[in-house]
Amino acid sequence: MLVEYKNNAISGIVGGMFVLGGVYQVRSMHPTTVPPLLTLGISIIGIVLWIWGCFAYAKGKGYSKYWGLLGFLYLLGLLILALFPDKHKNANKA
């Protein structure tokens, strides 16, 4: 995996997980006091981070960034991306 994409992939995926997990936790602890539009807005930020990280992950492995749209399947999509062979790994050996 290319280093310049690896950091973006980690930042986006982990950041998206934290944002979405935090929204879920706050919403479950205070369901009536947190405005639904606020949780929706913050959730969208988390999803955008997650998808951006999946774009970087796909690009870093040598595929089109659009394979990052598998991130909409959340953990299943990330697992599918992780199973893609790294095209740059073979190029570095030659």
Coordinates of N, CA and C in Angstrom, one line a residue:
M1 N 0.8 -1.2 0.0 CA 0.0 0.0 0.0 C 0.9 1.2 0.0
L2 N 0.5 2.2 -0.8 CA 1.3 3.4 -0.9 C 1.2 4.2 0.4
V3 N 2.3 4.7 0.9 CA 2.3 5.4 2.2 C 1.5 6.7 2.2
E4 N 1.5 7.4 1.1 CA 0.7 8.7 1.1 C -0.8 8.5 1.2
Y5 N -1.3 7.3 0.8 CA -2.7 7.0 1.0 C -3.0 6.3 2.3
K6 N -2.0 5.6 2.9 CA -2.2 4.8 4.1 C -2.6 5.7 5.2
N7 N -1.9 6.8 5.4 CA -2.2 7.7 6.5 C -3.6 8.3 6.4
N8 N -4.0 8.7 5.2 CA -5.4 9.2 4.9 C -6.4 8.1 5.2
A9 N -6.1 6.9 4.8 CA -7.0 5.8 5.0 C -7.3 5.5 6.5
I10 N -6.2 5.5 7.2 CA -6.3 5.2 8.7 C -7.0 6.4 9.3
S11 N -6.7 7.6 9.0 CA -7.3 8.8 9.6 C -8.8 8.8 9.3
G12 N -9.2 8.6 8.1 CA -10.6 8.6 7.7 C -11.4 7.5 8.3
I13 N -10.9 6.3 8.2 CA -11.7 5.1 8.7 C -11.8 5.2 10.2
V14 N -10.7 5.4 10.9 CA -10.7 5.5 12.4 C -11.5 6.7 12.9
G15 N -11.3 7.8 12.2 CA -12.1 9.1 12.5 C -13.6 8.9 12.4
G16 N -14.0 8.3 11.3 CA -15.4 8.0 11.0 C -16.0 7.1 12.0
M17 N -15.2 6.0 12.4 CA -15.7 5.1 13.5 C -15.9 5.9 14.8
F18 N -15.0 6.7 15.2 CA -15.1 7.4 16.4 C -16.3 8.4 16.4
V19 N -16.5 9.1 15.3 CA -17.6 10.1 15.2 C -18.9 9.3 15.3
L20 N -19.1 8.3 14.5 CA -20.3 7.5 14.4 C -20.6 6.8 15.8
G21 N -19.5 6.3 16.4 CA -19.7 5.6 17.7 C -20.0 6.6 18.7
G22 N -19.5 7.8 18.7 CA -19.8 8.8 19.7 C -21.2 9.3 19.5
V23 N -21.7 9.5 18.3 CA -23.1 9.9 18.1 C -24.0 8.8 18.6
Y24 N -23.7 7.6 18.4 CA -24.6 6.5 18.8 C -24.6 6.4 20.4
Q25 N -23.4 6.6 21.0 CA -23.4 6.6 22.5 C -24.2 7.7 23.1
V26 N -23.9 8.9 22.6 CA -24.6 10.1 23.1 C -26.1 10.0 22.9
R27 N -26.5 9.5 21.7 CA -27.9 9.4 21.4 C -28.6 8.3 22.3
S28 N -27.9 7.3 22.6 CA -28.5 6.2 23.4 C -28.5 6.6 24.9
M29 N -27.6 7.5 25.4 CA -27.6 7.9 26.7 C -28.6 9.1 27.0
H30 N -28.8 9.9 26.0 CA -29.7 11.1 26.1 C -30.6 11.2 24.9
P31 N -31.5 10.2 24.8 CA -32.4 10.2 23.6 C -33.3 11.4 23.4
T32 N -33.7 12.0 24.5 CA -34.7 13.1 24.4 C -34.1 14.5 24.4
T33 N -32.8 14.6 24.9 CA -32.3 15.9 25.0 C -31.4 16.3 23.8
V34 N -31.0 15.4 23.0 CA -30.1 15.7 21.9 C -31.0 15.8 20.6
P35 N -30.9 17.0 20.0 CA -31.7 17.3 18.8 C -31.4 16.3 17.7
P36 N -32.4 15.7 17.1 CA -32.2 14.8 16.0 C -31.4 15.3 14.8
L37 N -31.6 16.6 14.5 CA -30.9 17.2 13.4 C -29.4 17.4 13.7
L38 N -29.1 17.6 14.9 CA -27.7 17.6 15.3 C -27.0 16.3 15.2
T39 N -27.7 15.2 15.6 CA -27.1 13.9 15.5 C -27.0 13.5 14.0
L40 N -28.0 13.9 13.2 CA -27.9 13.6 11.7 C -26.8 14.3 11.1
G41 N -26.6 15.6 11.4 CA -25.4 16.3 10.9 C -24.1 15.7 11.2
I42 N -23.9 15.4 12.5 CA -22.7 14.8 12.9 C -22.5 13.4 12.3
S43 N -23.6 12.7 12.2 CA -23.5 11.4 11.6 C -23.0 11.5 10.1
I44 N -23.5 12.5 9.4 CA -23.1 12.7 8.0 C -21.6 13.0 8.0
I45 N -21.1 13.7 8.9 CA -19.7 14.0 9.0 C -18.9 12.7 9.2
G46 N -19.4 11.8 10.0 CA -18.7 10.6 10.3 C -18.8 9.7 9.0
I47 N -19.9 9.7 8.3 CA -20.0 8.8 7.1 C -19.0 9.4 6.0
V48 N -18.9 10.7 5.9 CA -18.0 11.3 4.9 C -16.6 10.9 5.2
L49 N -16.2 11.0 6.5 CA -14.9 10.6 6.9 C -14.6 9.1 6.6
W50 N -15.6 8.3 6.9 CA -15.4 6.8 6.6 C -15.2 6.6 5.2
I51 N -16.1 7.2 4.3 CA -16.0 6.9 2.9 C -14.7 7.5 2.3
W52 N -14.3 8.7 2.8 CA -13.0 9.3 2.3 C -11.9 8.3 2.7
G53 N -11.9 7.7 3.9 CA -10.9 6.7 4.3 C -10.9 5.5 3.4
C54 N -12.1 5.0 3.0 CA -12.2 3.9 2.1 C -11.7 4.2 0.7
F55 N -12.0 5.5 0.3 CA -11.4 5.9 -1.0 C -9.9 5.8 -1.0
A56 N -9.3 6.4 0.1 CA -7.8 6.4 0.2 C -7.3 4.9 0.3
Y57 N -8.0 4.1 1.0 CA -7.6 2.7 1.1 C -7.6 2.0 -0.2
A58 N -8.6 2.2 -1.0 CA -8.7 1.5 -2.4 C -7.6 2.1 -3.3
K59 N -7.4 3.4 -3.2 CA -6.4 4.1 -4.1 C -5.0 3.6 -3.7
G60 N -4.8 3.5 -2.4 CA -3.5 3.1 -1.9 C -3.1 1.7 -2.3
K61 N -4.2 0.8 -2.5 CA -3.9 -0.5 -2.9 C -3.8 -0.7 -4.4
G62 N -4.0 0.4 -5.1 CA -3.8 0.4 -6.6 C -5.1 0.3 -7.4
Y63 N -6.2 0.5 -6.8 CA -7.5 0.4 -7.5 C -8.1 1.8 -7.6
S64 N -9.1 1.9 -8.4 CA -9.8 3.2 -8.6 C -10.4 3.6 -7.2
K65 N -10.4 4.9 -7.0 CA -10.9 5.4 -5.7 C -12.4 5.0 -5.5
Y66 N -13.1 4.8 -6.6 CA -14.5 4.5 -6.6 C -14.8 3.2 -5.9
W67 N -13.8 2.3 -5.8 CA -14.1 1.1 -5.1 C -14.3 1.4 -3.6
G68 N -13.9 2.6 -3.2 CA -14.1 3.1 -1.8 C -15.6 3.2 -1.5
L69 N -16.4 3.3 -2.5 CA -17.9 3.3 -2.3 C -18.4 2.1 -1.6
L70 N -17.6 1.0 -1.6 CA -17.9 -0.2 -0.8 C -18.1 0.2 0.7
G71 N -17.5 1.3 1.1 CA -17.6 1.8 2.5 C -19.0 2.0 2.9
F72 N -19.9 2.2 1.9 CA -21.3 2.4 2.3 C -21.9 1.1 2.9
L73 N -21.2 0.0 2.7 CA -21.6 -1.3 3.3 C -21.0 -1.4 4.7
Y74 N -20.4 -0.4 5.2 CA -19.7 -0.2 6.4 C -18.7 -1.3 6.7
L75 N -18.7 -2.1 7.7 CA -17.7 -3.1 8.0 C -17.5 -4.2 6.9
L76 N -18.6 -4.6 6.3 CA -18.6 -5.5 5.2 C -17.8 -5.0 4.1
G77 N -18.1 -3.7 3.7 CA -17.3 -3.1 2.6 C -15.9 -2.9 2.9
L78 N -15.5 -2.6 4.2 CA -14.1 -2.5 4.5 C -13.4 -3.9 4.5
L79 N -14.1 -4.9 4.9 CA -13.6 -6.3 4.8 C -13.3 -6.6 3.3
I80 N -14.3 -6.3 2.4 CA -14.1 -6.6 1.0 C -12.9 -5.9 0.5
L81 N -12.7 -4.6 0.9 CA -11.5 -3.8 0.4 C -10.3 -4.4 1.0
A82 N -10.3 -4.9 2.2 CA -9.1 -5.5 2.8 C -8.7 -6.8 2.1
L83 N -9.7 -7.5 1.5 CA -9.4 -8.7 0.8 C -8.8 -8.5 -0.6
F84 N -8.9 -7.3 -1.1 CA -8.4 -7.0 -2.5 C -6.9 -7.1 -2.4
P85 N -6.2 -7.8 -3.4 CA -4.8 -7.8 -3.3 C -4.2 -6.5 -3.6
D86 N -3.0 -6.2 -3.0 CA -2.3 -5.0 -3.1 C -1.5 -5.0 -4.4
K87 N -1.9 -4.2 -5.4 CA -1.2 -4.1 -6.7 C 0.2 -3.5 -6.5
H88 N 0.4 -2.7 -5.5 CA 1.7 -2.1 -5.4 C 2.7 -3.0 -4.7
K89 N 2.2 -4.0 -4.0 CA 3.1 -5.0 -3.3 C 3.9 -5.8 -4.3
N90 N 3.3 -6.2 -5.4 CA 4.0 -7.0 -6.4 C 4.9 -6.1 -7.2
A91 N 4.6 -4.8 -7.4 CA 5.4 -3.9 -8.2 C 6.7 -3.6 -7.4
N92 N 6.7 -3.6 -6.1 CA 7.9 -3.3 -5.3 C 8.9 -4.4 -5.3
K93 N 8.4 -5.6 -5.5 CA 9.3 -6.8 -5.5 C 10.1 -6.9 -6.8
A94 N 9.5 -6.4 -7.9 CA 10.2 -6.6 -9.2 C 11.3 -5.6 -9.4

